[in-house]
């Protein structure tokens, strides 16, 4: 009988959880639930785990995909559209109940419980729904990915030539963490037999870095003098239109409102404890990225 079902195992964080889970438990205990089983990665197909089809918009597929397992990891649906996202997560939680899952782990985000960030609202509503589900839950608020730095730089793209990084409202600190460390920490939480029941935890880096500090790091790495320019919302909108839809600009601008409140600056020792070492810093990830040691990640794709 499988014990663990993972969603999102082909994706940015889910693939890392999968990789680290395989180091901790036998493949025979793992099922991966994929929206598109034909897109299973070589890491999945070569591992010997069972692959099932589970589409967040098809409840019957989710019930079949989760059947027989004890623990389910729901990786949040990769969209920032509030309703689509909450609907997907609720469908997965409802299906887990029908399928007899005992414990759900949900990848939430590191913003605050009273967050002003639009992107956090679907996570907060999912968290509330999960807490009321009657199942054992663990909400894992995943730190802001080092790899998603461009989003917090107001979609600044090094290839576009401008040395001005334009953001609205304010600068602030972020306790960044890399996806591989978050994947490892998440896998270790999932296999733990106790300690995380009906809890919400935060996985963050051990250090926090402001956007202006990051601009300094990038200036050195790119041998260009970057300037962080803080503007009003109308100026931010004008700067990003017509390339980006105005609704998206307005919605994403609330991220800096949240950053200004210190929502992302919170450092929690849990990730370091789980890893047994210091988490990789955002400076290290950027260094690897721009020295070619790490594959480029198109952070902007997250806002599709
Ligand atoms: N913490 C942060 O800083 C941060 C930054 C950016 C994004 N995020 C959020 O974190 C989450 C995970 O990010 P990620 O980078 O791992 O995303 P990702 O690489 O886009 O992967 C998401 C997974 O969702 C699966 N999926 C897509 N449609 C589905 C459907 N209808 N039903 C079931 N599964 C479906 C995908 O396909 P398959 O099931 O076919 O494999 C994929 O494996 C997303 O919600 C993302 O928005 C967090």
mmCIF file of C-alpha atoms and ligand atoms in Angstrom:
data_model
loop_
_atom_site.group_PDB
_atom_site.id
_atom_site.type_symbol
_atom_site.label_atom_id
_atom_site.label_comp_id
_atom_site.label_asym_id
_atom_site.label_seq_id
_atom_site.Cartn_x
_atom_site.Cartn_y
_atom_site.Cartn_z
ATOM 1 C CA UNK A 1 0.000 0.000 0.000
ATOM 2 C CA UNK A 2 1.339 3.482 -0.815
ATOM 3 C CA UNK A 3 1.688 5.801 2.136
ATOM 4 C CA UNK A 4 2.390 9.114 0.441
ATOM 5 C CA UNK A 5 0.701 10.888 -2.467
ATOM 6 C CA UNK A 6 2.396 13.937 -3.947
ATOM 7 C CA UNK A 7 0.843 16.482 -6.289
ATOM 8 C CA UNK A 8 2.945 18.857 -8.378
ATOM 9 C CA UNK A 9 5.867 16.416 -8.557
ATOM 10 C CA UNK A 10 6.935 17.671 -11.998
ATOM 11 C CA UNK A 11 7.035 21.282 -10.820
ATOM 12 C CA UNK A 12 9.521 23.665 -9.261
ATOM 13 C CA UNK A 13 9.011 22.743 -5.623
ATOM 14 C CA UNK A 14 7.188 19.422 -5.963
ATOM 15 C CA UNK A 15 10.074 17.906 -7.949
ATOM 16 C CA UNK A 16 12.431 18.788 -5.083
ATOM 17 C CA UNK A 17 10.074 17.329 -2.470
ATOM 18 C CA UNK A 18 9.870 14.183 -4.598
ATOM 19 C CA UNK A 19 13.656 13.922 -4.941
ATOM 20 C CA UNK A 20 14.220 14.251 -1.194
ATOM 21 C CA UNK A 21 11.299 11.993 -0.257
ATOM 22 C CA UNK A 22 12.881 9.236 -2.353
ATOM 23 C CA UNK A 23 15.994 9.552 -0.169
ATOM 24 C CA UNK A 24 13.869 8.987 2.930
ATOM 25 C CA UNK A 25 11.345 6.268 2.034
ATOM 26 C CA UNK A 26 11.125 3.415 -0.511
ATOM 27 C CA UNK A 27 9.591 4.212 -3.911
ATOM 28 C CA UNK A 28 6.900 1.600 -3.225
ATOM 29 C CA UNK A 29 5.460 3.928 -0.568
ATOM 30 C CA UNK A 30 5.027 6.857 -2.966
ATOM 31 C CA UNK A 31 2.352 7.686 -5.537
ATOM 32 C CA UNK A 32 2.577 10.760 -7.720
ATOM 33 C CA UNK A 33 -0.655 12.356 -8.778
ATOM 34 C CA UNK A 34 -0.125 14.204 -12.050
ATOM 35 C CA UNK A 35 -2.417 16.464 -13.994
ATOM 36 C CA UNK A 36 -0.656 15.223 -17.083
ATOM 37 C CA UNK A 37 0.820 11.727 -16.571
ATOM 38 C CA UNK A 38 2.372 11.838 -20.058
ATOM 39 C CA UNK A 39 4.512 14.719 -18.787
ATOM 40 C CA UNK A 40 6.087 12.652 -15.999
ATOM 41 C CA UNK A 41 9.746 13.621 -15.739
ATOM 42 C CA UNK A 42 12.610 11.120 -16.151
ATOM 43 C CA UNK A 43 13.153 11.426 -12.376
ATOM 44 C CA UNK A 44 9.620 10.105 -11.863
ATOM 45 C CA UNK A 45 9.564 7.442 -14.575
ATOM 46 C CA UNK A 46 12.943 6.018 -13.577
ATOM 47 C CA UNK A 47 12.117 5.934 -9.854
ATOM 48 C CA UNK A 48 9.618 3.084 -9.863
ATOM 49 C CA UNK A 49 6.889 5.085 -8.110
ATOM 50 C CA UNK A 50 3.294 4.629 -9.143
ATOM 51 C CA UNK A 51 1.913 7.428 -11.342
ATOM 52 C CA UNK A 52 -1.796 8.242 -11.260
ATOM 53 C CA UNK A 53 -3.819 10.940 -12.996
ATOM 54 C CA UNK A 54 -5.164 13.653 -10.701
ATOM 55 C CA UNK A 55 -6.637 16.826 -12.181
ATOM 56 C CA UNK A 56 -7.772 19.524 -9.728
ATOM 57 C CA UNK A 57 -10.772 20.189 -12.008
ATOM 58 C CA UNK A 58 -11.873 16.515 -12.023
ATOM 59 C CA UNK A 59 -12.849 15.299 -8.553
ATOM 60 C CA UNK A 60 -13.269 11.660 -9.593
ATOM 61 C CA UNK A 61 -9.669 11.619 -10.837
ATOM 62 C CA UNK A 62 -8.438 13.071 -7.522
ATOM 63 C CA UNK A 63 -10.377 10.516 -5.454
ATOM 64 C CA UNK A 64 -8.866 7.672 -7.502
ATOM 65 C CA UNK A 65 -5.391 9.214 -7.383
ATOM 66 C CA UNK A 66 -5.390 9.622 -3.593
ATOM 67 C CA UNK A 67 -7.064 6.273 -2.776
ATOM 68 C CA UNK A 68 -5.325 3.952 -0.326
ATOM 69 C CA UNK A 69 -2.708 6.429 0.896
ATOM 70 C CA UNK A 70 -2.305 7.943 4.339
ATOM 71 C CA UNK A 71 -0.552 11.254 3.693
ATOM 72 C CA UNK A 72 -1.204 13.718 0.861
ATOM 73 C CA UNK A 73 0.935 16.693 -0.150
ATOM 74 C CA UNK A 74 -1.076 19.334 -1.989
ATOM 75 C CA UNK A 75 1.262 21.664 -3.850
ATOM 76 C CA UNK A 76 -0.699 24.855 -4.412
ATOM 77 C CA UNK A 77 -2.136 25.329 -7.875
ATOM 78 C CA UNK A 78 0.233 27.414 -9.997
ATOM 79 C CA UNK A 79 -1.988 30.378 -10.798
ATOM 80 C CA UNK A 80 -2.495 33.707 -9.087
ATOM 81 C CA UNK A 81 -6.183 33.775 -10.092
ATOM 82 C CA UNK A 82 -7.892 33.659 -6.686
ATOM 83 C CA UNK A 83 -11.062 31.733 -7.528
ATOM 84 C CA UNK A 84 -9.430 29.109 -9.749
ATOM 85 C CA UNK A 85 -6.855 28.459 -7.088
ATOM 86 C CA UNK A 86 -9.198 28.129 -4.106
ATOM 87 C CA UNK A 87 -11.520 25.901 -6.152
ATOM 88 C CA UNK A 88 -8.627 23.586 -7.050
ATOM 89 C CA UNK A 89 -7.432 23.339 -3.453
ATOM 90 C CA UNK A 90 -10.929 22.716 -2.063
ATOM 91 C CA UNK A 91 -11.470 19.982 -4.656
ATOM 92 C CA UNK A 92 -8.239 18.286 -3.561
ATOM 93 C CA UNK A 93 -9.177 18.503 0.144
ATOM 94 C CA UNK A 94 -12.704 17.181 -0.504
ATOM 95 C CA UNK A 95 -11.326 14.321 -2.602
ATOM 96 C CA UNK A 96 -8.811 13.460 0.118
ATOM 97 C CA UNK A 97 -11.663 12.967 2.583
ATOM 98 C CA UNK A 98 -13.504 10.652 0.180
ATOM 99 C CA UNK A 99 -10.295 8.745 -0.558
ATOM 100 C CA UNK A 100 -9.568 8.111 3.120
ATOM 101 C CA UNK A 101 -6.436 10.278 3.443
ATOM 102 C CA UNK A 102 -5.537 10.819 7.101
ATOM 103 C CA UNK A 103 -3.111 13.766 6.935
ATOM 104 C CA UNK A 104 -2.899 16.611 4.404
ATOM 105 C CA UNK A 105 0.203 18.752 3.974
ATOM 106 C CA UNK A 106 -0.381 21.993 2.066
ATOM 107 C CA UNK A 107 2.264 24.284 0.563
ATOM 108 C CA UNK A 108 1.123 27.757 1.554
ATOM 109 C CA UNK A 109 3.174 30.948 1.307
ATOM 110 C CA UNK A 110 5.282 32.971 3.770
ATOM 111 C CA UNK A 111 3.081 36.095 3.988
ATOM 112 C CA UNK A 112 1.301 36.974 7.254
ATOM 113 C CA UNK A 113 -2.018 35.616 8.520
ATOM 114 C CA UNK A 114 -3.566 39.087 8.061
ATOM 115 C CA UNK A 115 -1.694 39.610 4.812
ATOM 116 C CA UNK A 116 -2.291 42.600 2.561
ATOM 117 C CA UNK A 117 -0.851 40.689 -0.405
ATOM 118 C CA UNK A 118 -3.433 39.651 -2.988
ATOM 119 C CA UNK A 119 -1.423 36.506 -3.781
ATOM 120 C CA UNK A 120 -1.814 35.284 -0.191
ATOM 121 C CA UNK A 121 -5.608 35.439 -0.070
ATOM 122 C CA UNK A 122 -6.191 32.081 -1.821
ATOM 123 C CA UNK A 123 -3.674 30.486 0.539
ATOM 124 C CA UNK A 124 -5.400 31.931 3.620
ATOM 125 C CA UNK A 125 -8.795 30.687 2.470
ATOM 126 C CA UNK A 126 -7.342 27.258 1.674
ATOM 127 C CA UNK A 127 -5.689 27.144 5.097
ATOM 128 C CA UNK A 128 -9.050 27.922 6.752
ATOM 129 C CA UNK A 129 -10.838 25.264 4.694
ATOM 130 C CA UNK A 130 -8.184 22.708 5.535
ATOM 131 C CA UNK A 131 -8.385 23.476 9.261
ATOM 132 C CA UNK A 132 -12.149 22.863 9.119
ATOM 133 C CA UNK A 133 -11.820 19.661 7.085
ATOM 134 C CA UNK A 134 -11.632 17.360 10.097
ATOM 135 C CA UNK A 135 -8.468 15.746 8.695
ATOM 136 C CA UNK A 136 -5.083 16.091 10.336
ATOM 137 C CA UNK A 137 -3.281 18.933 8.595
ATOM 138 C CA UNK A 138 0.083 20.603 8.352
ATOM 139 C CA UNK A 139 0.220 23.991 6.670
ATOM 140 C CA UNK A 140 3.716 24.648 5.393
ATOM 141 C CA UNK A 141 4.226 28.320 4.657
ATOM 142 C CA UNK A 142 7.021 28.071 2.115
ATOM 143 C CA UNK A 143 9.535 30.917 2.073
ATOM 144 C CA UNK A 144 9.901 33.181 -0.923
ATOM 145 C CA UNK A 145 11.946 31.306 -3.500
ATOM 146 C CA UNK A 146 15.409 32.732 -4.162
ATOM 147 C CA UNK A 147 14.665 31.769 -7.754
ATOM 148 C CA UNK A 148 11.638 34.107 -7.930
ATOM 149 C CA UNK A 149 13.677 37.281 -7.240
ATOM 150 C CA UNK A 150 12.548 38.962 -10.487
ATOM 151 C CA UNK A 151 8.965 39.170 -9.276
ATOM 152 C CA UNK A 152 10.070 41.254 -6.295
ATOM 153 C CA UNK A 153 12.182 43.407 -8.596
ATOM 154 C CA UNK A 154 8.976 44.531 -10.344
ATOM 155 C CA UNK A 155 9.542 42.211 -13.319
ATOM 156 C CA UNK A 156 12.947 43.711 -14.006
ATOM 157 C CA UNK A 157 14.668 41.720 -16.718
ATOM 158 C CA UNK A 158 18.484 41.863 -17.023
ATOM 159 C CA UNK A 159 18.176 41.246 -20.765
ATOM 160 C CA UNK A 160 16.178 44.434 -21.324
ATOM 161 C CA UNK A 161 19.042 46.847 -20.761
ATOM 162 C CA UNK A 162 17.621 49.252 -18.154
ATOM 163 C CA UNK A 163 19.643 49.610 -14.956
ATOM 164 C CA UNK A 164 16.648 50.963 -13.034
ATOM 165 C CA UNK A 165 14.715 48.478 -10.913
ATOM 166 C CA UNK A 166 11.292 50.063 -10.401
ATOM 167 C CA UNK A 167 9.067 48.986 -7.491
ATOM 168 C CA UNK A 168 6.053 50.654 -5.840
ATOM 169 C CA UNK A 169 5.617 51.936 -2.265
ATOM 170 C CA UNK A 170 8.661 50.673 -0.384
ATOM 171 C CA UNK A 171 11.686 48.457 -0.012
ATOM 172 C CA UNK A 172 11.748 45.785 2.690
ATOM 173 C CA UNK A 173 13.352 42.595 3.867
ATOM 174 C CA UNK A 174 12.667 39.064 2.656
ATOM 175 C CA UNK A 175 13.838 35.842 4.353
ATOM 176 C CA UNK A 176 14.440 34.141 0.987
ATOM 177 C CA UNK A 177 14.986 30.376 0.652
ATOM 178 C CA UNK A 178 15.936 28.216 -2.320
ATOM 179 C CA UNK A 179 13.503 25.689 -3.752
ATOM 180 C CA UNK A 180 15.750 22.697 -3.159
ATOM 181 C CA UNK A 181 16.105 23.490 0.555
ATOM 182 C CA UNK A 182 12.354 24.063 0.817
ATOM 183 C CA UNK A 183 11.752 20.744 -0.964
ATOM 184 C CA UNK A 184 14.063 18.922 1.437
ATOM 185 C CA UNK A 185 12.516 20.565 4.494
ATOM 186 C CA UNK A 186 9.021 19.769 3.241
ATOM 187 C CA UNK A 187 9.907 16.106 2.586
ATOM 188 C CA UNK A 188 11.319 15.789 6.112
ATOM 189 C CA UNK A 189 8.141 17.228 7.599
ATOM 190 C CA UNK A 190 6.004 14.809 5.575
ATOM 191 C CA UNK A 191 7.881 11.713 6.784
ATOM 192 C CA UNK A 192 7.959 12.783 10.450
ATOM 193 C CA UNK A 193 5.623 10.555 12.422
ATOM 194 C CA UNK A 194 4.848 13.262 14.971
ATOM 195 C CA UNK A 195 5.452 16.900 15.739
ATOM 196 C CA UNK A 196 3.506 18.521 12.928
ATOM 197 C CA UNK A 197 -0.106 17.429 13.483
ATOM 198 C CA UNK A 198 -2.603 20.288 13.102
ATOM 199 C CA UNK A 199 0.154 22.863 12.906
ATOM 200 C CA UNK A 200 1.157 25.708 10.683
ATOM 201 C CA UNK A 201 4.888 26.109 10.169
ATOM 202 C CA UNK A 202 7.086 28.569 8.321
ATOM 203 C CA UNK A 203 10.093 27.473 6.275
ATOM 204 C CA UNK A 204 12.329 30.480 5.718
ATOM 205 C CA UNK A 205 15.946 31.349 5.182
ATOM 206 C CA UNK A 206 18.128 32.201 8.186
ATOM 207 C CA UNK A 207 18.898 35.657 6.845
ATOM 208 C CA UNK A 208 16.740 38.368 5.379
ATOM 209 C CA UNK A 209 17.840 40.572 2.505
ATOM 210 C CA UNK A 210 16.276 43.814 1.300
ATOM 211 C CA UNK A 211 15.635 44.507 -2.351
ATOM 212 C CA UNK A 212 18.221 47.303 -2.345
ATOM 213 C CA UNK A 213 20.812 44.898 -0.899
ATOM 214 C CA UNK A 214 19.893 42.463 -3.662
ATOM 215 C CA UNK A 215 20.339 45.235 -6.244
ATOM 216 C CA UNK A 216 23.872 45.772 -4.891
ATOM 217 C CA UNK A 217 24.626 42.036 -5.160
ATOM 218 C CA UNK A 218 23.302 41.942 -8.705
ATOM 219 C CA UNK A 219 25.255 45.072 -9.654
ATOM 220 C CA UNK A 220 28.432 43.216 -8.720
ATOM 221 C CA UNK A 221 27.430 39.972 -10.444
ATOM 222 C CA UNK A 222 26.363 41.709 -13.651
ATOM 223 C CA UNK A 223 29.026 44.440 -13.557
ATOM 224 C CA UNK A 224 26.258 47.018 -13.978
ATOM 225 C CA UNK A 225 25.234 49.711 -11.518
ATOM 226 C CA UNK A 226 21.600 48.933 -10.702
ATOM 227 C CA UNK A 227 19.442 51.500 -8.942
ATOM 228 C CA UNK A 228 16.334 50.621 -6.956
ATOM 229 C CA UNK A 229 13.720 53.261 -7.733
ATOM 230 C CA UNK A 230 10.660 53.443 -5.474
ATOM 231 C CA UNK A 231 7.636 54.989 -7.183
ATOM 232 C CA UNK A 232 3.926 55.599 -6.633
ATOM 233 C CA UNK A 233 1.353 53.070 -7.834
ATOM 234 C CA UNK A 234 0.319 55.203 -10.866
ATOM 235 C CA UNK A 235 3.993 55.481 -11.825
ATOM 236 C CA UNK A 236 4.452 51.723 -11.366
ATOM 237 C CA UNK A 237 1.424 51.079 -13.570
ATOM 238 C CA UNK A 238 2.697 53.479 -16.219
ATOM 239 C CA UNK A 239 6.125 51.792 -16.096
ATOM 240 C CA UNK A 240 4.689 48.314 -16.714
ATOM 241 C CA UNK A 241 1.918 48.985 -19.215
ATOM 242 C CA UNK A 242 1.130 47.934 -21.856
ATOM 243 C CA UNK A 243 3.454 44.933 -21.413
ATOM 244 C CA UNK A 244 1.610 43.691 -18.312
ATOM 245 C CA UNK A 245 -2.197 43.835 -17.829
ATOM 246 C CA UNK A 246 -3.229 46.603 -15.429
ATOM 247 C CA UNK A 247 -5.251 44.210 -13.219
ATOM 248 C CA UNK A 248 -2.134 42.087 -12.695
ATOM 249 C CA UNK A 249 0.039 45.131 -11.939
ATOM 250 C CA UNK A 250 -2.464 46.414 -9.362
ATOM 251 C CA UNK A 251 -2.889 43.008 -7.782
ATOM 252 C CA UNK A 252 0.854 42.267 -7.624
ATOM 253 C CA UNK A 253 1.620 45.760 -6.255
ATOM 254 C CA UNK A 254 0.011 44.663 -2.971
ATOM 255 C CA UNK A 255 3.070 42.439 -2.539
ATOM 256 C CA UNK A 256 5.167 45.525 -1.675
ATOM 257 C CA UNK A 257 2.464 46.737 0.735
ATOM 258 C CA UNK A 258 2.985 43.417 2.519
ATOM 259 C CA UNK A 259 6.781 43.670 2.266
ATOM 260 C CA UNK A 260 6.579 47.162 3.803
ATOM 261 C CA UNK A 261 4.726 45.674 6.786
ATOM 262 C CA UNK A 262 7.573 43.215 7.308
ATOM 263 C CA UNK A 263 5.420 40.223 6.358
ATOM 264 C CA UNK A 264 8.235 38.442 4.521
ATOM 265 C CA UNK A 265 11.048 39.401 6.876
ATOM 266 C CA UNK A 266 10.148 36.767 9.479
ATOM 267 C CA UNK A 267 12.985 34.278 10.036
ATOM 268 C CA UNK A 268 12.190 30.892 11.502
ATOM 269 C CA UNK A 269 14.909 28.401 12.546
ATOM 270 C CA UNK A 270 12.851 25.354 11.459
ATOM 271 C CA UNK A 271 14.273 25.030 7.932
ATOM 272 C CA UNK A 272 17.860 25.176 9.221
ATOM 273 C CA UNK A 273 17.005 22.577 11.893
ATOM 274 C CA UNK A 274 15.416 20.236 9.345
ATOM 275 C CA UNK A 275 18.359 20.561 6.939
ATOM 276 C CA UNK A 276 21.029 20.321 9.630
ATOM 277 C CA UNK A 277 22.926 23.113 7.864
ATOM 278 C CA UNK A 278 22.495 26.744 6.871
ATOM 279 C CA UNK A 279 19.960 27.203 4.071
ATOM 280 C CA UNK A 280 21.301 28.505 0.753
ATOM 281 C CA UNK A 281 21.115 32.314 0.659
ATOM 282 C CA UNK A 282 19.605 34.352 -2.153
ATOM 283 C CA UNK A 283 23.082 35.733 -2.870
ATOM 284 C CA UNK A 284 24.412 32.182 -3.388
ATOM 285 C CA UNK A 285 21.544 31.293 -5.731
ATOM 286 C CA UNK A 286 22.064 34.456 -7.782
ATOM 287 C CA UNK A 287 25.785 33.826 -7.870
ATOM 288 C CA UNK A 288 25.182 30.309 -9.205
ATOM 289 C CA UNK A 289 22.579 31.560 -11.670
ATOM 290 C CA UNK A 290 24.765 34.264 -13.175
ATOM 291 C CA UNK A 291 27.940 32.203 -13.185
ATOM 292 C CA UNK A 292 26.115 29.465 -15.103
ATOM 293 C CA UNK A 293 26.345 26.906 -12.274
ATOM 294 C CA UNK A 294 22.566 26.745 -12.040
ATOM 295 C CA UNK A 295 19.908 26.570 -14.741
ATOM 296 C CA UNK A 296 18.107 29.840 -15.308
ATOM 297 C CA UNK A 297 14.590 30.021 -13.919
ATOM 298 C CA UNK A 298 12.096 32.301 -15.559
ATOM 299 C CA UNK A 299 10.595 33.777 -12.414
ATOM 300 C CA UNK A 300 8.144 35.781 -14.484
ATOM 301 C CA UNK A 301 6.361 32.592 -15.543
ATOM 302 C CA UNK A 302 4.940 32.366 -12.023
ATOM 303 C CA UNK A 303 2.603 35.213 -12.763
ATOM 304 C CA UNK A 304 0.996 33.520 -15.762
HETATM 305 N N1 LIG B 1 7.225 30.395 -2.406
HETATM 306 C C1 LIG B 1 7.430 31.164 -3.465
HETATM 307 O O1 LIG B 1 8.242 32.086 -3.500
HETATM 308 C C2 LIG B 1 6.706 30.901 -4.738
HETATM 309 C C3 LIG B 1 7.176 31.512 -5.886
HETATM 310 C C4 LIG B 1 6.519 31.272 -7.047
HETATM 311 C C5 LIG B 1 5.417 30.454 -7.052
HETATM 312 N N2 LIG B 1 4.963 29.864 -5.915
HETATM 313 C C6 LIG B 1 3.768 28.982 -5.891
HETATM 314 O O2 LIG B 1 4.126 27.712 -5.346
HETATM 315 C C7 LIG B 1 3.393 26.683 -6.008
HETATM 316 C C8 LIG B 1 4.336 25.685 -6.596
HETATM 317 O O3 LIG B 1 5.235 26.363 -7.432
HETATM 318 P P1 LIG B 1 6.033 25.569 -8.507
HETATM 319 O O4 LIG B 1 7.142 26.418 -8.940
HETATM 320 O O5 LIG B 1 6.351 24.212 -7.983
HETATM 321 O O6 LIG B 1 4.919 25.470 -9.656
HETATM 322 P P2 LIG B 1 5.024 24.694 -11.039
HETATM 323 O O7 LIG B 1 6.415 24.360 -11.365
HETATM 324 O O8 LIG B 1 4.253 25.492 -12.017
HETATM 325 O O9 LIG B 1 4.299 23.278 -10.739
HETATM 326 C C9 LIG B 1 3.005 23.164 -10.375
HETATM 327 C C10 LIG B 1 2.457 21.755 -10.604
HETATM 328 O O10 LIG B 1 1.047 21.847 -10.677
HETATM 329 C C11 LIG B 1 0.605 20.833 -11.551
HETATM 330 N N3 LIG B 1 -0.697 21.164 -12.140
HETATM 331 C C12 LIG B 1 -0.966 22.055 -13.121
HETATM 332 N N4 LIG B 1 -2.291 22.035 -13.407
HETATM 333 C C13 LIG B 1 -2.855 21.115 -12.595
HETATM 334 C C14 LIG B 1 -4.181 20.614 -12.422
HETATM 335 N N5 LIG B 1 -5.234 21.067 -13.135
HETATM 336 N N6 LIG B 1 -4.403 19.637 -11.503
HETATM 337 C C15 LIG B 1 -3.367 19.147 -10.756
HETATM 338 N N7 LIG B 1 -2.106 19.588 -10.868
HETATM 339 C C16 LIG B 1 -1.838 20.548 -11.788
HETATM 340 C C17 LIG B 1 1.654 20.778 -12.633
HETATM 341 O O11 LIG B 1 1.506 19.694 -13.504
HETATM 342 P P3 LIG B 1 1.500 18.050 -13.363
HETATM 343 O O12 LIG B 1 0.593 17.646 -12.233
HETATM 344 O O13 LIG B 1 1.008 17.497 -14.661
HETATM 345 O O14 LIG B 1 2.883 17.679 -13.128
HETATM 346 C C18 LIG B 1 2.948 21.065 -11.870
HETATM 347 O O15 LIG B 1 3.651 19.929 -11.466
HETATM 348 C C19 LIG B 1 2.527 27.368 -7.032
HETATM 349 O O16 LIG B 1 1.249 27.601 -6.454
HETATM 350 C C20 LIG B 1 3.225 28.686 -7.254
HETATM 351 O O17 LIG B 1 2.329 29.688 -7.695
HETATM 352 C C21 LIG B 1 5.610 30.066 -4.754
#
